[in-house]
Coordinates of C-alpha atoms and ligand atoms in Angstrom, one line a residue:
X1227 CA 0.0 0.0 0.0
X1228 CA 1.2 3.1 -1.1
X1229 CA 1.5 5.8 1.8
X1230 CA -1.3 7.8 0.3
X1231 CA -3.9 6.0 -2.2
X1232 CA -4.3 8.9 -4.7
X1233 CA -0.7 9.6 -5.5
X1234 CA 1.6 7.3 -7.6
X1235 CA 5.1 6.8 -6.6
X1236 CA 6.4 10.0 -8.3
X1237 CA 3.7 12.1 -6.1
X1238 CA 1.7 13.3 -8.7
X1239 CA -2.5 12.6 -8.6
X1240 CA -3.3 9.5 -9.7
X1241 CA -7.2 9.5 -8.5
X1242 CA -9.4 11.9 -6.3
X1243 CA -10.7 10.3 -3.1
X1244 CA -10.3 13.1 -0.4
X1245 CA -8.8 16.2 0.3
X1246 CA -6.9 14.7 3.5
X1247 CA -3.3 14.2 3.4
X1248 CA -3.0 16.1 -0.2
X1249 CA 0.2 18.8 0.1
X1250 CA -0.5 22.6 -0.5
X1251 CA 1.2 22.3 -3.9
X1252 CA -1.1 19.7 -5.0
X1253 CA -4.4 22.0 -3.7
X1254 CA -2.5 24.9 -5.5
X1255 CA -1.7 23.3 -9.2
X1256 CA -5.4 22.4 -9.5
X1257 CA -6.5 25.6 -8.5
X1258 CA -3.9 27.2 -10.9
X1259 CA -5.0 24.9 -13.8
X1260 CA -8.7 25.9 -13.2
X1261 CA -7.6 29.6 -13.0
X1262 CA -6.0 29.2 -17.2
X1263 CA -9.6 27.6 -18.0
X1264 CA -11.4 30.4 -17.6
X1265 CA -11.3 33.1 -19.7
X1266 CA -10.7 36.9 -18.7
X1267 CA -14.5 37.4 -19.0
X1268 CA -14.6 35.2 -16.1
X1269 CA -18.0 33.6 -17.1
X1270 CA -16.6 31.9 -19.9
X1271 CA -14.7 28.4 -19.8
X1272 CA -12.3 27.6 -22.3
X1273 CA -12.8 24.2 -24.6
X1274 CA -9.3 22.2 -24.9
X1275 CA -8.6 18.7 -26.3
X1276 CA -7.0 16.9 -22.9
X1277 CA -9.0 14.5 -23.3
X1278 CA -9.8 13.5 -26.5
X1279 CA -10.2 9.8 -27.2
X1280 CA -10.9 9.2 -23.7
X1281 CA -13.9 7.8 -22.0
X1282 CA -15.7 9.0 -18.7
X1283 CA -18.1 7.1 -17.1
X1284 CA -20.2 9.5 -14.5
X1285 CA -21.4 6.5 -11.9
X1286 CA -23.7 8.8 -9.9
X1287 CA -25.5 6.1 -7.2
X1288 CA -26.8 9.0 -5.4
X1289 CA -29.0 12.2 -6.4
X1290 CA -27.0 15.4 -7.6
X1291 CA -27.7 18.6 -9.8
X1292 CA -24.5 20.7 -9.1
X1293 CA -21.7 17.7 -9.7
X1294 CA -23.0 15.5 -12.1
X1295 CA -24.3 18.1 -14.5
X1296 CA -20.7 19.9 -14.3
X1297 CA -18.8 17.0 -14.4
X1298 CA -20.4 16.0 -17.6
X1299 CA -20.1 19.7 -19.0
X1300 CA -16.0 19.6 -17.8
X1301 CA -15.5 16.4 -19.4
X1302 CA -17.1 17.8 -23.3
X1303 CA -15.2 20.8 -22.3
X1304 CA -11.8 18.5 -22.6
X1305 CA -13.1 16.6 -25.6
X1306 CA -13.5 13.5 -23.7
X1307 CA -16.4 10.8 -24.3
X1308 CA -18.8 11.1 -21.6
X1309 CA -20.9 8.1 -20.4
X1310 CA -23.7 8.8 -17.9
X1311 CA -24.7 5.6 -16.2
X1312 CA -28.4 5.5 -15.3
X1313 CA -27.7 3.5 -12.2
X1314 CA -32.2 3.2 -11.6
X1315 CA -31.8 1.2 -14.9
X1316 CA -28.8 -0.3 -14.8
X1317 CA -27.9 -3.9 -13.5
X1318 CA -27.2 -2.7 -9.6
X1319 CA -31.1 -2.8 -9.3
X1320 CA -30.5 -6.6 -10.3
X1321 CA -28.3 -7.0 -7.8
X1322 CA -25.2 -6.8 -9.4
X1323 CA -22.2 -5.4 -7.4
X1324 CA -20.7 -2.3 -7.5
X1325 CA -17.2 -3.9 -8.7
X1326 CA -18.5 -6.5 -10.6
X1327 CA -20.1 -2.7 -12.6
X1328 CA -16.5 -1.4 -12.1
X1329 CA -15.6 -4.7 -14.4
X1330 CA -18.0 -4.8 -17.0
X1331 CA -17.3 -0.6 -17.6
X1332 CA -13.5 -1.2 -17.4
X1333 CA -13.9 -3.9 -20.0
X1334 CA -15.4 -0.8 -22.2
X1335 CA -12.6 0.8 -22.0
X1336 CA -13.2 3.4 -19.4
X1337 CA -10.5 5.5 -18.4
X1338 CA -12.4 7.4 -15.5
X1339 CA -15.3 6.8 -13.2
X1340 CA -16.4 9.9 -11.4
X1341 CA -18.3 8.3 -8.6
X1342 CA -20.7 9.6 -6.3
X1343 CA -22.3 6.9 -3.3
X1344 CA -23.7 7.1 -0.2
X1345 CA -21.6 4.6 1.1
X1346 CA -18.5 6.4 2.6
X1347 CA -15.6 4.9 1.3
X1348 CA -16.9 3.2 -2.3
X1349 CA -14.5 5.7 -4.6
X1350 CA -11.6 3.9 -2.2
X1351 CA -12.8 0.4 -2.7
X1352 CA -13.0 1.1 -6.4
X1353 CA -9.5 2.6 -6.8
X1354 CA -7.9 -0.2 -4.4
X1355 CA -9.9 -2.8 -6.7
X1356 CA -8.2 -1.4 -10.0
X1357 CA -5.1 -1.1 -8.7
X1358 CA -5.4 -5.2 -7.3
X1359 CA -6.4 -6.1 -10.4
X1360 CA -3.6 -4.2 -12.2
X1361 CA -5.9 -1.5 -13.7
X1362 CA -4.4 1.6 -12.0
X1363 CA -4.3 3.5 -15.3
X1364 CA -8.0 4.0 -14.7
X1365 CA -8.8 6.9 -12.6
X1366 CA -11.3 7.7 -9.6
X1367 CA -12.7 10.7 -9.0
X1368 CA -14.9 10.8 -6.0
X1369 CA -18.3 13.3 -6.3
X1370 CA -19.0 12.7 -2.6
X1371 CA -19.0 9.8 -0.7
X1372 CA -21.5 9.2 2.4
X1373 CA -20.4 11.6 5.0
X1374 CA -16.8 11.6 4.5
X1375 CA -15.6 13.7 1.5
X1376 CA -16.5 15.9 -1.5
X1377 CA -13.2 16.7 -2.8
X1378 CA -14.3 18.8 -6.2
X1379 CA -16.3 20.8 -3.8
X1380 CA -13.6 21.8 -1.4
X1381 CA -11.6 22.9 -4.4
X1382 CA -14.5 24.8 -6.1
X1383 CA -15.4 26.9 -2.9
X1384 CA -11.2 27.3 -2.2
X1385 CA -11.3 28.4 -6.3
X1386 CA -14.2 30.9 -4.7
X1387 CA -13.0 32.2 -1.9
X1388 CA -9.5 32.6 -3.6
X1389 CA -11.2 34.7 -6.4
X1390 CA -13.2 37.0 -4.1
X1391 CA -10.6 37.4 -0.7
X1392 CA -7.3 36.5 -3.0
X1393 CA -5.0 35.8 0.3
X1394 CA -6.0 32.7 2.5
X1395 CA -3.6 33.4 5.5
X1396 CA -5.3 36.3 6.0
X1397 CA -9.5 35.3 6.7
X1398 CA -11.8 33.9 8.9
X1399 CA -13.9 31.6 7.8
X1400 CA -17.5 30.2 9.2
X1401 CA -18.8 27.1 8.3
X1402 CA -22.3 26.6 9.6
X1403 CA -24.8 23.8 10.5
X1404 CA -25.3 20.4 9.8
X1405 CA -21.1 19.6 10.0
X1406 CA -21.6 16.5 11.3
X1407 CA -23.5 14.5 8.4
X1408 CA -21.3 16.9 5.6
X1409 CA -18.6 15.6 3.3
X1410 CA -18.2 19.5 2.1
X1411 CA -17.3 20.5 5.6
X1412 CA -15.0 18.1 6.1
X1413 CA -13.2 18.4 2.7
X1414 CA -13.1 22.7 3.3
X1415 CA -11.9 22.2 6.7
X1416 CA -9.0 19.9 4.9
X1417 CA -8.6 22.5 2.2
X1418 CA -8.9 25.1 4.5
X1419 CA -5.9 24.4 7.0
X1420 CA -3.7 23.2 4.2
X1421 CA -4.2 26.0 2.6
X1422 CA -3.2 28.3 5.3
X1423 CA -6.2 29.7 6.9
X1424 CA -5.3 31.1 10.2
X1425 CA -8.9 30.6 12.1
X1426 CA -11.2 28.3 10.5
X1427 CA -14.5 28.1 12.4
X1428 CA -17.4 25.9 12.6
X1429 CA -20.6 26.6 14.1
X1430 CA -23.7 24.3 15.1
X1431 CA -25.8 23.1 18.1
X1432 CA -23.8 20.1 19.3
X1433 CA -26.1 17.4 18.2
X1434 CA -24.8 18.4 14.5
X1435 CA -21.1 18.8 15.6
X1436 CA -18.4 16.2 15.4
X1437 CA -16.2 15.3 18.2
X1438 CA -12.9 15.2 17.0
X1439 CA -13.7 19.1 15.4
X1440 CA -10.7 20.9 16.8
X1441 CA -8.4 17.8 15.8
X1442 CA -8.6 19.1 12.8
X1443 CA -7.5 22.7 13.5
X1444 CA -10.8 24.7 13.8
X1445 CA -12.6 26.9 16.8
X1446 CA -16.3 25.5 17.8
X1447 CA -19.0 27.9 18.3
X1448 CA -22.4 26.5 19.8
X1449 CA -23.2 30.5 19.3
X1450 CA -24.1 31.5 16.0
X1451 CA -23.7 35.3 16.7
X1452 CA -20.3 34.9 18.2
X1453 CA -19.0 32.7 15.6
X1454 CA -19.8 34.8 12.8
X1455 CA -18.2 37.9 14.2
X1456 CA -15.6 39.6 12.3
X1457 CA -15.2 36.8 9.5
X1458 CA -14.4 37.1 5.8
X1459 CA -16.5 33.9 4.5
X1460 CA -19.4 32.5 5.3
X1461 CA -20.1 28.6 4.0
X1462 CA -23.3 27.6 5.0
X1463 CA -24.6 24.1 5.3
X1464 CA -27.7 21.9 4.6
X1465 CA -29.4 20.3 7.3
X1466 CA -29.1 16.4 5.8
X1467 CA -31.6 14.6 7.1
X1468 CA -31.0 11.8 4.5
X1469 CA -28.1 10.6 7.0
X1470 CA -30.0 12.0 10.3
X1471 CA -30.7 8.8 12.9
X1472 CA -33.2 9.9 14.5
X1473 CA -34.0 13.6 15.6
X1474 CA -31.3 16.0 15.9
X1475 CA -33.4 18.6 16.6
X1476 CA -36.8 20.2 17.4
X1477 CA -38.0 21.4 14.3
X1478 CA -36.6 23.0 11.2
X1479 CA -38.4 26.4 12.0
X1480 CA -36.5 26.6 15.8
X1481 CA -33.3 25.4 14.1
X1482 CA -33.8 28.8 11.4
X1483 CA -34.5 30.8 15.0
X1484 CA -31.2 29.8 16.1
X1485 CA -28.9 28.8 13.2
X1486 CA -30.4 30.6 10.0
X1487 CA -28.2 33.1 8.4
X1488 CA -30.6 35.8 8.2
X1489 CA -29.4 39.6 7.0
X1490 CA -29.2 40.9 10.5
X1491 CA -26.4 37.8 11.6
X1492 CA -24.6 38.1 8.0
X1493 CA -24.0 42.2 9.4
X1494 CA -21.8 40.8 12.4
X1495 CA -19.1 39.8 9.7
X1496 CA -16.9 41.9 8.1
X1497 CA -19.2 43.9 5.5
X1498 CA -17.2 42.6 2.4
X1499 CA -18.0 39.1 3.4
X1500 CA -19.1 37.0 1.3
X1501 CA -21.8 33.9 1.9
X1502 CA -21.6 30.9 0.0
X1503 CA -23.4 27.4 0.0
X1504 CA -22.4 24.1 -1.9
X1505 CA -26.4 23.5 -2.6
X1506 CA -28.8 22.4 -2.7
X1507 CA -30.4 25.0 -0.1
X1508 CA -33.1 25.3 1.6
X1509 CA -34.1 28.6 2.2
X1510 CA -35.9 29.5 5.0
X1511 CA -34.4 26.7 7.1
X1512 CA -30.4 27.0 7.2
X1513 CA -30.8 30.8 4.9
X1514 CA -32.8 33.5 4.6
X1515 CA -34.0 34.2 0.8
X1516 CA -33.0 37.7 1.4
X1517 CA -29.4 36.5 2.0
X1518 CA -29.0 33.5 -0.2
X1519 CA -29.9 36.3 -3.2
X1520 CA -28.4 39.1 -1.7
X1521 CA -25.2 41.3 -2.7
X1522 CA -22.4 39.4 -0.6
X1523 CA -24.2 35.8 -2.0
X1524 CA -21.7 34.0 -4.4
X1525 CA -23.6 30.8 -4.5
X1526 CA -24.1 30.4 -8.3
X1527 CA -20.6 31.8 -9.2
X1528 CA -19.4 28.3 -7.3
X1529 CA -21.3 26.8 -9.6
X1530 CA -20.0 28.1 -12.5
X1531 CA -16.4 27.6 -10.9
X1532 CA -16.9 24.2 -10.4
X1533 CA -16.9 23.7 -14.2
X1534 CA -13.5 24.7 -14.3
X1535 CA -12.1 23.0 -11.5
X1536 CA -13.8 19.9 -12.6
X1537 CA -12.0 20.2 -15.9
X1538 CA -8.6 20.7 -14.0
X1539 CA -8.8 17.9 -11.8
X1540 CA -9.8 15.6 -14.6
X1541 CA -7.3 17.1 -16.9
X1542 CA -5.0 16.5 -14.5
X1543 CA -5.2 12.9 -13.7
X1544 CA -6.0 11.8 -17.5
X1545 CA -4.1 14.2 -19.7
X1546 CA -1.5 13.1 -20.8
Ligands
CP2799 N1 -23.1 20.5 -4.0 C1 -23.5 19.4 -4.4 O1 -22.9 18.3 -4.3 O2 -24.7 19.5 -5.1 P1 -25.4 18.3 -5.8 O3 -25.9 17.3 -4.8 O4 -26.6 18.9 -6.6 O5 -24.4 17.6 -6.7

């Protein structure tokens, strides 16, 4: 076993699983590569032929607007062949495993899976299976596994906040809600501190915060109004009852009284903050309407980003 999965023996990226354990220089080439994709109008994002010839299989087991839809736009973008697996109809509702899949596509010649599942840990089983099975020149990219990690995402909101605040060892940032069920939260707070952020916060009631929080190098607010004083960035998070056991809280109308980022909390941080949110959102319970399409919102410009940060990641584990 190598000492970290998605690098080969010369250290360059040979899948995406997870943010963890990747250097600063990694984080910083893929944001640099997504930076020359996009054009100076800033909207537009360049088309180049990295890919051509090459075949992407979008294995999406779980629901998704945001990543599948950009991953499959990034991939035409590098001139690849994109296949999107419609898992309802494929064989898995026959029973048929999710390696046994990995086979059957591998045997099409598929040089990438980008993989979402709700099971934490699947893109790893996948990229351990190619590798075992002397495949490791296909790649994995993972589009958010269970509650462990959402690399892509981490990089499009650290593309984000790097366009808008330019200088990460300079900001606070606030990261609010549901942390405990979110692979985005975990995967920022990774990007985050690697990345240099001097005070990265998180902010919840403490039935939706993880234990081992300041392990990983952030402050924990249980107090919404302290947390959010005096920072730069605001991510906010979903409340994701999909992967709730049981009730974590009272009601979503008390959790907006206590939690919800409403225009008179997003005026305790700096004015030129800005208030972001990986989507989907769900106004009225984690944000305010007036918030989420106010002036300091850049929620659909990390949607647009994540186009070109798709197309750098992929470019950069299958160009050759
Ligand atoms: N942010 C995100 O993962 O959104 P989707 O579930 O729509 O892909």
């Amino acid at each position: 076993m190598l000492p970290n999965p998605q690098l080969n023996q010369h250290g360059e990226l040979q899948h995406l699983l997870t943010i963890e354990g990747l250097p600063k220089e990694v984080l910083t080439h893929i944001l640099d590569t997504a930076a020359s994709f996009v054009s100076v109008s800033d909207r537009e994002v360049k088309k180049v032929p990295l890919l051509r010839g090459k075949s992407v299989f979008n294995l999406f087991f779980e629901n998704s607007t945001r990543t599948r839809t950009t991953f499959e736009i990034a991939a035409k973008r590098l001139s690849a062949d994109v296949i999107n697996l419609n898992i309802a109809a494929s064989s898995t509702s026959k029973g048929e495993s999710l390696l046994d899949t990995i086979d059957n596509l591998t045997a099409m010649q598929a040089d990438m899976f980008v993989v979402r599942h709700a099971q934490s840990g699947a893109p790893f089983l996948i990229a351990k299976h190619l590798r075992d099975t002397g495949r490791e020149h296909v790649h994995v990219v993972n589009a958010g596994d269970g509650r462990h990690a959402h690399p892509t995402q981490g990089l499009l909101d650290m593309y984000t906040i790097r366009h808008y605040k330019h200088d990460f060892t300079k900001l606070k940032v606030a990261i609010v809600g549901d942390v405990l069920h979110s692979r985005v939260a975990r995967s920022d707070i990774h990007a985050l501190v690697t990345l240099g952020v001097p005070e990265v916060r998180v902010i919840g009631p403490h039935t939706l915060l993880a234990s081992n929080l300041e392990q990983m190098g952030v402050r924990v607010f249980t107090d919404i109004n302290q947390g959010l004083k005096d920072v730069d960035v605001i991510i906010m998070l979903r409340l994701q009852n999909e992967r709730m056991n049981g009730a974590l809280l009272p009601s979503a109308q008390e959790y907006f009284k206590s939690y919800g980022l409403t225009p008179e909390r997003l005026a305790l941080a700096k004015p030129d903050a800005i208030v972001m949110h990986p989507g989907p959102m769900n106004r009225g319970v984690e944000i305010d309407s007036a918030v989420a399409d106010g002036s300091q919102a850049v929620i659909l410009p990390q949607v647009t980003y994540g186009i070109a940060v798709r197309m750098a990641v992929m470019g950069i584990l299958g160009g050759s």
